[in-house]
XYZ file of C-alpha atoms in Angstrom:
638
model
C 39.895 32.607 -7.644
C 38.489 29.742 -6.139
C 37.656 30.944 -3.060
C 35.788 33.394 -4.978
C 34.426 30.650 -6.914
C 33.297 28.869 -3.846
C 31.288 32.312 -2.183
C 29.771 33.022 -5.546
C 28.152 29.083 -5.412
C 26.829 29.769 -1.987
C 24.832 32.668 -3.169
C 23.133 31.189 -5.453
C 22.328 28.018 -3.624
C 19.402 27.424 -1.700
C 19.681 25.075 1.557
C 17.402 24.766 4.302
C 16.472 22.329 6.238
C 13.284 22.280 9.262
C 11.406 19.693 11.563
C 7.691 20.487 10.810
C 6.417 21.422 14.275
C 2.809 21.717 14.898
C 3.234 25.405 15.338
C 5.022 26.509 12.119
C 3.178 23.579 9.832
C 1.677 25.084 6.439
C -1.682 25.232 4.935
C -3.674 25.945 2.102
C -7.393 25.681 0.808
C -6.541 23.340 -1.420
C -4.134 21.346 0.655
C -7.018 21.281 3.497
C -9.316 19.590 0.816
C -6.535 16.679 -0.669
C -4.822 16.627 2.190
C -7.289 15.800 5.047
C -8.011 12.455 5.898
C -11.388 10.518 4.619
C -14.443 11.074 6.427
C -14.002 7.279 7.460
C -12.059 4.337 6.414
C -12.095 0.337 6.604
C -15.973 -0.049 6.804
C -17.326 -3.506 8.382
C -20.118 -4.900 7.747
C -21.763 -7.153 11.023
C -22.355 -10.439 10.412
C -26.257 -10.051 10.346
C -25.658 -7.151 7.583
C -27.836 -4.658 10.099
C -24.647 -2.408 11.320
C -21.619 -1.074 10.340
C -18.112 -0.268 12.269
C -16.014 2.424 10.636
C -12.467 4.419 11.875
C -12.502 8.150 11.709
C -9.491 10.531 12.584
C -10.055 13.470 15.269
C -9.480 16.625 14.473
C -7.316 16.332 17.292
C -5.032 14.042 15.162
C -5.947 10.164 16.168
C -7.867 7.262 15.156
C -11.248 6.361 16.682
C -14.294 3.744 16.003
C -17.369 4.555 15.687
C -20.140 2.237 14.547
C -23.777 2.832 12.578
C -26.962 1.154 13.291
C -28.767 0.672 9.098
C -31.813 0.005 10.928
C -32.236 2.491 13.280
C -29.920 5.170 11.297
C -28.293 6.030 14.787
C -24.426 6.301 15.141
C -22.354 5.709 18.056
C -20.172 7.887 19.698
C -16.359 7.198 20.382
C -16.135 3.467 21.394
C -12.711 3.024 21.043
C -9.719 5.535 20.352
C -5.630 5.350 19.388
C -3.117 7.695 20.894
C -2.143 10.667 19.136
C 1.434 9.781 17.238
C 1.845 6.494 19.216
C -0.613 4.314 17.577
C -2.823 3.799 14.552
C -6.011 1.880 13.818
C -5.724 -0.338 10.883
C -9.268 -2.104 11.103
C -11.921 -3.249 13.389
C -13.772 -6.321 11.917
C -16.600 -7.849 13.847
C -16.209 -11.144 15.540
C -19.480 -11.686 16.011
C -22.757 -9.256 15.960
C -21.647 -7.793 19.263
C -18.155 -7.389 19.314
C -15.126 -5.895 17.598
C -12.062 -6.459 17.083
C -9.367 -4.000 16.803
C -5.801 -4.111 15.351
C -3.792 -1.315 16.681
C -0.245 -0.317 15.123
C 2.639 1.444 16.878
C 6.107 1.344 16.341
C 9.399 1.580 19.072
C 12.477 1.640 18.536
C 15.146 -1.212 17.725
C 18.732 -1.766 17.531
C 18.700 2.035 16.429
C 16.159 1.419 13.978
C 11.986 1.512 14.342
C 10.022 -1.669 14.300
C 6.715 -1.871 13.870
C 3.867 -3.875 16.337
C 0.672 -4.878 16.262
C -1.919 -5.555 19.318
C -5.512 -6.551 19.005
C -8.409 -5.065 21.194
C -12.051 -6.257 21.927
C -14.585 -4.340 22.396
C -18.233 -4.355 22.189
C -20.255 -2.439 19.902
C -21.560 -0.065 22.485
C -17.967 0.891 23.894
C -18.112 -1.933 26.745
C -16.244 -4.269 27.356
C -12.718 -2.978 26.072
C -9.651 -5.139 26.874
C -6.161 -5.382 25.220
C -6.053 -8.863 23.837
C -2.475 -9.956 25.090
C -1.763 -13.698 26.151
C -0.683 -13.516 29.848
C 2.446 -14.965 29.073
C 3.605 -12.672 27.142
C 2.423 -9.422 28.923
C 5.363 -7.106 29.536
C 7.756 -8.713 26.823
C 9.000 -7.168 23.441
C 7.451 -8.802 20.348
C 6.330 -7.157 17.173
C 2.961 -9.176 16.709
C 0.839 -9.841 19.414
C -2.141 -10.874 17.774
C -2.687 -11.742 13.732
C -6.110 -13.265 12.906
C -5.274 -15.814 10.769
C -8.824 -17.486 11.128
C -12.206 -16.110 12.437
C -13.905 -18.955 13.389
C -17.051 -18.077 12.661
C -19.220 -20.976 14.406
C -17.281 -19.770 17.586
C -18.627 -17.132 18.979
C -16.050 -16.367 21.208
C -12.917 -17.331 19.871
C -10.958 -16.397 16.818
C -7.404 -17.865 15.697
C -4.017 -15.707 15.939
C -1.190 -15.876 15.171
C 1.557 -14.991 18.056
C 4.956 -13.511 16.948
C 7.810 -13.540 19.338
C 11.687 -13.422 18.741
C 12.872 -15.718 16.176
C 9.701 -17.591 15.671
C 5.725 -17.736 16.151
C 3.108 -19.928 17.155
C -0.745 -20.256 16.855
C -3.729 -20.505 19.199
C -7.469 -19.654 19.793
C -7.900 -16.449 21.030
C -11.184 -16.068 23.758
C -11.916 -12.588 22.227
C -13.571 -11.525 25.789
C -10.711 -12.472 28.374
C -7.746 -12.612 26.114
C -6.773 -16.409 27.393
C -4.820 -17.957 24.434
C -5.970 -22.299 24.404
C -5.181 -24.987 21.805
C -1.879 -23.441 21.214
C 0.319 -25.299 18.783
C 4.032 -25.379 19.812
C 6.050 -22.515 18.738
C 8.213 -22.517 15.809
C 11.694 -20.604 15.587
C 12.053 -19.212 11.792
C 8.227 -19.140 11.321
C 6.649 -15.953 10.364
C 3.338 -16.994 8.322
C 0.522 -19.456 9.184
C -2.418 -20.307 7.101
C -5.575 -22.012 8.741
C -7.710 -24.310 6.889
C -10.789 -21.828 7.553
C -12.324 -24.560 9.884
C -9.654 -23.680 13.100
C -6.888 -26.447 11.643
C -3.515 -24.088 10.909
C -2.402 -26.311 7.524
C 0.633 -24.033 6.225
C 2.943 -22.393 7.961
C 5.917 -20.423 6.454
C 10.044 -20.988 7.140
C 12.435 -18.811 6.541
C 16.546 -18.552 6.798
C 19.352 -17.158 5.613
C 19.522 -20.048 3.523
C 16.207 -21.006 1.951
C 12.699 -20.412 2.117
C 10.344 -23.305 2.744
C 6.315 -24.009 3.345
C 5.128 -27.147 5.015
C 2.143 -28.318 5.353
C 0.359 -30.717 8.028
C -0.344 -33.867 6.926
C -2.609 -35.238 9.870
C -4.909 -33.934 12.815
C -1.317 -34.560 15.022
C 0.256 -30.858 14.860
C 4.208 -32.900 14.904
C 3.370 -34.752 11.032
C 4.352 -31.882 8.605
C 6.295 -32.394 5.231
C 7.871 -29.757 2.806
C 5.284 -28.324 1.277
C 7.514 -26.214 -1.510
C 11.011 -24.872 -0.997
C 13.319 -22.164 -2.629
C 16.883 -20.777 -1.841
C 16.214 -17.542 -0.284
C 17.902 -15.577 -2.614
C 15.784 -17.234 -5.754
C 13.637 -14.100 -6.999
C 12.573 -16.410 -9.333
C 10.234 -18.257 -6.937
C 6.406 -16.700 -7.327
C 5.174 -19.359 -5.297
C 2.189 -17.826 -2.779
C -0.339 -19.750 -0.818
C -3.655 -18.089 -0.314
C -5.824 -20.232 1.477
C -8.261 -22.797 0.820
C -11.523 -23.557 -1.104
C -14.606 -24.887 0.261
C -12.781 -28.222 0.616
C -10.130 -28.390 2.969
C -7.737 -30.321 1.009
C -7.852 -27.900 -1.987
C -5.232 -25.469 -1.690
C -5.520 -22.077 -3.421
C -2.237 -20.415 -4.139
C -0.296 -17.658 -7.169
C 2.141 -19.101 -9.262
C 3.634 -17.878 -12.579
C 1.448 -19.648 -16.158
C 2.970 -18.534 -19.135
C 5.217 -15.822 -18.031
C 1.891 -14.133 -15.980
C 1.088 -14.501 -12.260
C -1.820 -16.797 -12.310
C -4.119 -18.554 -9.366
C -3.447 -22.358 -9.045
C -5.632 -25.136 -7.416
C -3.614 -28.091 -5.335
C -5.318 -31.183 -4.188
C -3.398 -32.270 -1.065
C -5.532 -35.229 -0.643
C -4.397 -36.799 -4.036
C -0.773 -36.503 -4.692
C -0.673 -32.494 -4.666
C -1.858 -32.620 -8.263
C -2.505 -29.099 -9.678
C -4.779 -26.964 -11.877
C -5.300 -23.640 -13.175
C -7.942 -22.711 -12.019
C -7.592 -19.057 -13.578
C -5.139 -17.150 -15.837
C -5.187 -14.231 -17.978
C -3.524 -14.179 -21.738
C -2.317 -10.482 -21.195
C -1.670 -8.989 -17.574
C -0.979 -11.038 -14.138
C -3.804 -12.060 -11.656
C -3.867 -9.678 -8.969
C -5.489 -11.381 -6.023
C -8.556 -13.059 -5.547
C -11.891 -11.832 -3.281
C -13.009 -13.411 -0.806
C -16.677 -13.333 0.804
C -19.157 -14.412 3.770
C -19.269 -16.103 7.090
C -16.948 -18.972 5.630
C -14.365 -16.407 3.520
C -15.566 -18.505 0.229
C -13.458 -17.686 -3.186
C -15.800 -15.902 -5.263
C -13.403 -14.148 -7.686
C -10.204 -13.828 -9.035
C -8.876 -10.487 -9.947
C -6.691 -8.689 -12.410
C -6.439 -5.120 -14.037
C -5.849 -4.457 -17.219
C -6.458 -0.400 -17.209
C -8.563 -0.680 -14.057
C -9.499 -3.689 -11.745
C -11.883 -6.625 -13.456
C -13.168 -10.104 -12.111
C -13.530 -13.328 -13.062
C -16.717 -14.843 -10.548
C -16.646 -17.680 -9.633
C -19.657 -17.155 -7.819
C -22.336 -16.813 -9.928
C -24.826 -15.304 -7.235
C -21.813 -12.800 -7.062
C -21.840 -12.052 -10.366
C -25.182 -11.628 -10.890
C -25.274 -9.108 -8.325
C -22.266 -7.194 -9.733
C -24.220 -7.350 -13.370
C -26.755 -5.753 -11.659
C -25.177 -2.970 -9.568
C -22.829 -1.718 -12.265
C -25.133 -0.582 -15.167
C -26.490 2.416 -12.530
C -22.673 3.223 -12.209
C -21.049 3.259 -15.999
C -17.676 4.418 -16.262
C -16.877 3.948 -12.816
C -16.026 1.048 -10.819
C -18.228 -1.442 -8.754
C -16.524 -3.343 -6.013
C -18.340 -5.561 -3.580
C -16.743 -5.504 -0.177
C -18.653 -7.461 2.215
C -21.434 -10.045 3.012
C -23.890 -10.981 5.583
C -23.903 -14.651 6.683
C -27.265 -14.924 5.003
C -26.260 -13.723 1.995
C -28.863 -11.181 1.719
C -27.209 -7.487 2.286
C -23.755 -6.940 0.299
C -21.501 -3.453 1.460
C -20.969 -1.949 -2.120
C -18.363 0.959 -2.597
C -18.409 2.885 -5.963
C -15.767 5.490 -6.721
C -14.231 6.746 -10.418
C -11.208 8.753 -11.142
C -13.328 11.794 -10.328
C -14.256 10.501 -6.971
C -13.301 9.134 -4.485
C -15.304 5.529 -2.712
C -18.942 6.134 -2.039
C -20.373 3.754 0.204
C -24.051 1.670 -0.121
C -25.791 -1.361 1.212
C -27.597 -3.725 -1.378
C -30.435 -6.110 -0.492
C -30.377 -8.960 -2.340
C -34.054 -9.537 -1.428
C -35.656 -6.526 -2.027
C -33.152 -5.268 -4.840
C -32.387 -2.177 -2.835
C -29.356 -0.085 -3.288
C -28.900 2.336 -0.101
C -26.156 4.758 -0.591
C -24.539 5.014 3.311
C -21.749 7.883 2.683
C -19.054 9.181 0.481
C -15.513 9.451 2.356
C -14.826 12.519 0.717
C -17.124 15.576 1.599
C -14.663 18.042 1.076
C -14.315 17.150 -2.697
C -17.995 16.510 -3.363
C -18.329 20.827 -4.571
C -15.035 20.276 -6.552
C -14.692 19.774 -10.086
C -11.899 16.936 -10.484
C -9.975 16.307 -13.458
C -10.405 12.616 -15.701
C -7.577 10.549 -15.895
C -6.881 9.243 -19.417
C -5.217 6.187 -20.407
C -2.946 6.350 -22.841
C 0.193 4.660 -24.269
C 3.776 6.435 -25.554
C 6.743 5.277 -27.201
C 9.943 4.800 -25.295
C 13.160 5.387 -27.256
C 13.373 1.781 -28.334
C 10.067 2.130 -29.016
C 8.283 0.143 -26.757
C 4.832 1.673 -25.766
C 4.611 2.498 -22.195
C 1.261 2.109 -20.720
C 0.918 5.728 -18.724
C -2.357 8.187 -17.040
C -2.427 11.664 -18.263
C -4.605 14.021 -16.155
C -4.854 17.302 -17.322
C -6.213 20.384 -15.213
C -9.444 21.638 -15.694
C -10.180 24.280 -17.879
C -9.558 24.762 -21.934
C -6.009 25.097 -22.280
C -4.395 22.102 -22.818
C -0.943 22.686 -24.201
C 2.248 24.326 -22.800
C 1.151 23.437 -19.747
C 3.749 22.938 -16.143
C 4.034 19.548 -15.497
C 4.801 16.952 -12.850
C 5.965 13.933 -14.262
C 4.679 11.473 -11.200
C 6.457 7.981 -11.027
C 4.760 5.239 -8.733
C 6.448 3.645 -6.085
C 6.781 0.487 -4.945
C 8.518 -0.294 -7.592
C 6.932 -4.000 -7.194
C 3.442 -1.668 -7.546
C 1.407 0.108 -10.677
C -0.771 2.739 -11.069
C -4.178 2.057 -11.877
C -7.284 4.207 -13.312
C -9.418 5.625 -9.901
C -9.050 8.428 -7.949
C -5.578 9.380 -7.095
C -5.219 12.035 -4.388
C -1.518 12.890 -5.255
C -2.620 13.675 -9.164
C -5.944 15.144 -8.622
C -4.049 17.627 -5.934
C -1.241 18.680 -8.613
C -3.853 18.649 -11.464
C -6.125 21.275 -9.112
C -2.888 23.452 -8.889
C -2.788 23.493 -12.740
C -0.129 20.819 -13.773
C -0.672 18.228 -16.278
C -0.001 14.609 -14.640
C 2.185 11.893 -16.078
C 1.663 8.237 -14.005
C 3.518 5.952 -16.514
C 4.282 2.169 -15.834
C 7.554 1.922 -16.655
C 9.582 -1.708 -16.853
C 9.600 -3.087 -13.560
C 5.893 -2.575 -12.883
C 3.562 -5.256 -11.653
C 1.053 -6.613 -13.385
C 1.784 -6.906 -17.008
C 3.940 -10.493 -16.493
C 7.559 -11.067 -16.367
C 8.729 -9.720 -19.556
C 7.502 -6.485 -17.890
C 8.705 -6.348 -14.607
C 11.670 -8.639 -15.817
C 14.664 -8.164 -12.428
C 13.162 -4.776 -11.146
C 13.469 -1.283 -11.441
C 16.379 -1.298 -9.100
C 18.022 -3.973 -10.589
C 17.161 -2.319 -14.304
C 17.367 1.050 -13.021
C 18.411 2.275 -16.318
C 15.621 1.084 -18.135
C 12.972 1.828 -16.105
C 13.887 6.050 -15.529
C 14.682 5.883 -19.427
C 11.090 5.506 -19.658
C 10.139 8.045 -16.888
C 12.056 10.045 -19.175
C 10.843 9.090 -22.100
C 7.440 10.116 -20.932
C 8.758 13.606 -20.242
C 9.507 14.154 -23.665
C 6.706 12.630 -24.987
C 4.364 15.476 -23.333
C 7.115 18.018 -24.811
C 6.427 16.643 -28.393
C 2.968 16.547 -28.061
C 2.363 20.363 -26.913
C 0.969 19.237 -23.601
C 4.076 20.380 -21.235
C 5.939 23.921 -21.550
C 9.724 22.208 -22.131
C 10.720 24.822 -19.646
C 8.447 24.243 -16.626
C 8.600 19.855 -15.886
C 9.573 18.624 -12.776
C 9.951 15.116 -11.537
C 8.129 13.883 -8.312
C 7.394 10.930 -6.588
C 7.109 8.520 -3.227
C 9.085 5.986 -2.060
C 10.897 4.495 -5.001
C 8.936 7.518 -7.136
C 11.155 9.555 -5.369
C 14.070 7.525 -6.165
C 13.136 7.598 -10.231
C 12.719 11.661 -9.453
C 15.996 11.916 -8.399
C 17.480 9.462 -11.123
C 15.281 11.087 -14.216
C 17.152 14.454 -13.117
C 20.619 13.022 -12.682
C 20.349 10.822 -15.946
C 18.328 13.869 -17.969
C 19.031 17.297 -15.771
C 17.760 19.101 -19.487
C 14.306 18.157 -18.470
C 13.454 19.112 -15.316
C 13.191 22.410 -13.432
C 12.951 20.658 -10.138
C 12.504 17.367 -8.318
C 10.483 16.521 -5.162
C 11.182 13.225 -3.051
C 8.993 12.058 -0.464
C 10.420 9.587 1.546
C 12.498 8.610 -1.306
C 15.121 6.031 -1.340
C 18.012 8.012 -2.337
C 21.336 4.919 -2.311
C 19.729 1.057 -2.832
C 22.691 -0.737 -1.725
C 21.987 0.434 1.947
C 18.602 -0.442 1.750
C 18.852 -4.468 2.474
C 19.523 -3.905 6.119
C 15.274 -4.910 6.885
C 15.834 -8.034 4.843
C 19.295 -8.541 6.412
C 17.244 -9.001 9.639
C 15.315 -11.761 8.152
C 17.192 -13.746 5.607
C 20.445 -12.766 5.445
C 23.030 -10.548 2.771
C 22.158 -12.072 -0.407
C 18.709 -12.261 -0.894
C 18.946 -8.593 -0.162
C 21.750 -8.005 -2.974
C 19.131 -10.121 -4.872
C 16.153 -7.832 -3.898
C 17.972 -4.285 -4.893
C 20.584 -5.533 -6.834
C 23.758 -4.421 -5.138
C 26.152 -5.380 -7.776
C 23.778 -4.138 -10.869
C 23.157 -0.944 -9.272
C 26.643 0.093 -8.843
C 27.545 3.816 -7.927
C 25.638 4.779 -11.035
C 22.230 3.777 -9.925
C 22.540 5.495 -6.694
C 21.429 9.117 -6.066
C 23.234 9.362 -3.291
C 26.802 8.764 -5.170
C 25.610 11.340 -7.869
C 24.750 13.901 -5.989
C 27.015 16.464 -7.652
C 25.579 15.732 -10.593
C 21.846 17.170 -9.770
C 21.329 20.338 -11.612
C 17.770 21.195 -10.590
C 16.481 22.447 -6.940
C 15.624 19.682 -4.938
C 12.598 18.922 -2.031
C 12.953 16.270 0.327
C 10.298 15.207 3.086
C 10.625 12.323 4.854
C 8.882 10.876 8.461
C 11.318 10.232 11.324
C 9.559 6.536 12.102
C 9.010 5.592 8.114
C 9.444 1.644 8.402
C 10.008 1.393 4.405
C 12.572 3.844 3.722
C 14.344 4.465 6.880
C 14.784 8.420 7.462
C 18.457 8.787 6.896
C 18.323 7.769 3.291
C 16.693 11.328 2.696
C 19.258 12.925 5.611
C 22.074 11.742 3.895
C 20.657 13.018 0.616
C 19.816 16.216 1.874
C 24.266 16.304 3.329
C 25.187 15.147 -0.025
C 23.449 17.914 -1.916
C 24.602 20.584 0.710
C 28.303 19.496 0.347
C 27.989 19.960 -3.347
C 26.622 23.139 -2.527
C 22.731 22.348 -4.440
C 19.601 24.277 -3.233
C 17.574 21.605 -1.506
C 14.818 22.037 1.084
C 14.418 19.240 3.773
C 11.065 18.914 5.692
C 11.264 16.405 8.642
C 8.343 14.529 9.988
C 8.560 14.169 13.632
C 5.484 11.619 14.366
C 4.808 9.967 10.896
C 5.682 6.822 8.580
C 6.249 5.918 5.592
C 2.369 7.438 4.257
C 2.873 10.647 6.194
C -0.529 9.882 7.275
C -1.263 12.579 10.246
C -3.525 15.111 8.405
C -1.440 17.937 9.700
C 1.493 16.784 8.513
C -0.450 15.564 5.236
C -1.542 19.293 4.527
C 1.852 20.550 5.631
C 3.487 18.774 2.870
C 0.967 19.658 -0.191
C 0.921 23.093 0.898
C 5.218 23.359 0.529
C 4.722 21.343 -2.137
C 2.654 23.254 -4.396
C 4.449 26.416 -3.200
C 8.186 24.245 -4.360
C 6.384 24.099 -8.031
C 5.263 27.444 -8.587
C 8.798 29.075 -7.758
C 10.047 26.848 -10.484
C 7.501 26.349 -12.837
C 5.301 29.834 -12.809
């Protein structure tokens, strides 16, 4: 009888697993139009305001720059281009009105694991000029960062100042962005990963880090050996929120995050006068979420939080006017200004709504002009998207648990399928905009849940209290909770919810169906982290065994918080997809998923990325995913 048993489970299981070569990859009309990548991303403006640099992706599958003349209305060809599936273009900012540079990301492999690098190119606006910015002495030799801007120097027109990582340490120099020679180095630093310059080419912070503490020091003088402890913490204290940011207009007045009241607030230190402090702002309900920063000098001009959707506090008040007056031709969407001129007269301006994605427009400040440049989204501009709606639901100790609900288009509205979408991070949140994962599930006819659970970001401590690894319970109680809400309302059809989600989303996926396998027809993990207590080995690298137990919480997650040790308790079919060089999640926590659920004989699909990370950014691989996706939820919901 149980061999019988055994046969009759392996009918009725489903396992598969595939590497997604470019050959066999999927597709789908509506896959093509979420899935492809922008039109263009990470838009510069030049210092004189008159042109713009941009990155685009070939249809070939890599990144190139192109660059747009506002005067002349004349666009460049291909000045500068990334290998296919070796590296990526994260920016190119201009150094000065004739030249850009370039930050370039590729990854190798390390100790059997990937690591990722960065280099930095120069090259001139018209495609001349191009050289790899690498110090001489360290051509030919392994380091991870070969070029961080950590000041642009912007009354040197041919320098900028970088940060050099090599193994075990870093130091700091001026950069000649036209023959790559490195001058005014300081002396390196084992243990140092972070420098801050005073915006004025004088590095003032720089940040230490061991297995035993955490410390930042500051310099005290113009001699580069006088530096004092500037702030220090054990390295396993996750109670420490202290974050420098930089500095105001005055170079003794440090700018840096810090918690006020149980809420992440932005702090003012005078260095000059005994390090005395101020608030300089704070919010009475959610956290301060970063501060933006503006013009040839980087000045503070905002601080900025988000309540439902991002907000500011100016500081600026020429900023703020010019916000006041931009965002009344936009209502119900959100205004963010992106970029200035050094004469303050043109401002880059990008626009976008949960119905649309970023649209793109210079302002003159002189002329009160608004120019609208380009949306980044033509394949969505004939589509009818659905609104995301803010709501609020009661958790079963009846907490309300701020949450996005995007229906699909179209009049029904009840017994709907379902994808109950949990962020990732977890130290993240979701926020009201345009959300390409939602919108694509919500065009396939599945209501959207996006709920904040405890152990979100941005609502203070009480919220995010130890995390949601370390409070795993809590936190998928409330992914749960939301499930259930959208039965009890008549939105979802109890019989046709599933659970998806990236990164730790995938991880509260897997956990909502282990901890509630009643609710869920299936679950879909994308690069999911499937067992947290094998997860510290990045931080292991860096600062040793217990501030990673800290981080993920080792000893509170147990073998009951891991997916991984529960395998045989997953109920519902399961769809993993992971990239072979993800830097977050290494690969094998979804291989070793996918062998768990196998062994206990579960139906579980496995999609492998050969050429991706963590984002599964290449657009083939992008559209690949949606398409199985979508085709996963309609065998189980429809």
């Amino acid at each position: 009888m149980k061999k019988f048993g055994f046969f009759v489970a392996c009918l009725v299981c489903s396992i598969s697993i595939s590497l997604a070569k470019d050959g066999e990859l999927k597709t789908s009309p509506l896959a093509v139009a979420f899935g492809s990548q922008p039109d263009f991303r990470s838009m510069s403006l030049s210092p004189d305001g008159n042109k713009l640099a941009f990155i685009q992706y070939h249809p070939d599958g890599f990144d190139f720059v192109r660059t747009l003349d506002l005067t002349t209305k004349q666009i460049s060809g291909m000045i500068f281009a990334a290998r296919k599936d070796e590296q990526d273009i994260s920016y190119c900012a201009w150094a000065n009105n004739e030249r850009l540079l370039c930050n370039l990301r590729l990854v190798s492999p390390f100790r059997g694991h990937y690591l990722e690098g960065s280099r930095l190119v120069g090259v001139n606006a018209d495609g001349s000029k191009m050289l790899m910015l690498v110090p001489k002495d360290l051509k030919g030799e392994f380091s991870q960062d070969l070029g961080t801007v950590i000041d642009w120097l912007p009354d040197d027109p041919n320098h900028v100042q970088i940060r050099v990582s090599e193994m075990g340490g870093s130091r700091v120099g001026s950069l000649d962005i036209y023959s790559g020679k490195l001058v005014g180095e300081t002396r390196g630093r084992p243990n140092v990963y972070s420098w801050i310059s005073d915006g004025r080419g004088v590095p003032r912070l720089y940040y230490f880090v061991s297995p035993e503490y955490r410390r930042w020091y500051v310099r005290t003088s113009d001699d580069d050996r006088d530096w004092e402890i500037l702030h220090e913490s054990k390295a396993d204290d996750l109670n420490d929120k202290f974050v420098p940011y930089g500095f105001a207009d005055n170079p003794d007045e440090l700018l840096y995050f810090d918690m006020h009241e149980g809420r992440r607030a932005l702090f003012s230190m005078d260095l000059a006068h005994d390090r005395a402090t101020r608030v300089v702002f704070a919010h009475d309900r959610v956290d301060v979420a970063g501060v933006q920063s503006l013009g040839k000098y980087g000045r503070v001009v905002a601080a900025v939080y988000v309540d439902d959707r991002y907000r500011h506090n100016f500081f600026d008040k020429d900023i703020q006017k010019i916000h006041e007056q931009i965002t009344p031709l936009f209502p119900d969407q959100n205004v963010g200004i992106l970029a200035e001129d050094w004469d303050r007269r043109y401002y880059l301006v990008a626009v976008n709504s949960d119905i649309e994605p970023d649209v793109y427009y210079r302002y003159d400040s002189k002329d009160l002009k608004l120019a609208r440049i380009a949306s980044i989204s033509s394949k969505l501009k004939d589509r009818e998207l659905a609104p995301m709606r803010e709501i609020a639901y009661p958790a079963r100790d009846k907490v309300n648990i701020p949450a996005f609900l995007t229906l699909p288009d179209g009049e029904k509205k009840t017994g709907l399928p379902a994808v109950v979408l949990p962020h990732g991070g977890p130290s993240s949140r979701d926020v009201w905009g345009f959300d390409m994962l939602a919108q694509f599930l919500a065009a396939n006819g599945y209501a959207v849940l996006q709920s904040n659970y405890r152990g979100s970001q941005g609502y203070g401590e009480a919220w995010s209290g130890a995390g949601a690894f370390r409070n795993w319970q809590t936190a998928i109680n409330d992914v749960n909770d939301g499930a259930q809400y959208l039965i009890d309302q008549g939105i979802a059809d109890p019989g046709r919810i599933c659970a998806a989600g990236w990164s730790y989303g995938g991880y509260a996926a897997l956990m909502s169906a282990i901890e509630k396998p009643s609710l869920y027809k299936c679950v879909i993990s994308i690069a999911g982290v499937t067992d947290p207590r094998t997860l510290g080995y990045r931080m292991l690298m860096y600062v040793g065994g217990s501030a990673a137990n800290e981080f993920l919480g080792a000893d509170e997650i147990g073998e009951t918080g891991s997916p991984l040790n529960r395998a045989g308790e997953i109920q519902a079919p399961v769809f993993l997809a992971h990239a072979k060089e993800d830097l977050n999640v290494p690969f094998k926590q979804s291989k070793i998923m996918y062998d768990a659920l196998k062994d206990n004989n579960k139906s579980v699909e496995f999609i492998e990325y050969e050429h991706a990370r963590h984002d599964i950014r290449p657009e083939r691989y992008r559209i690949d995913l949606l398409t199985r996706m979508a085709e996963f939820l309609d065998q189980h919901t429809k």
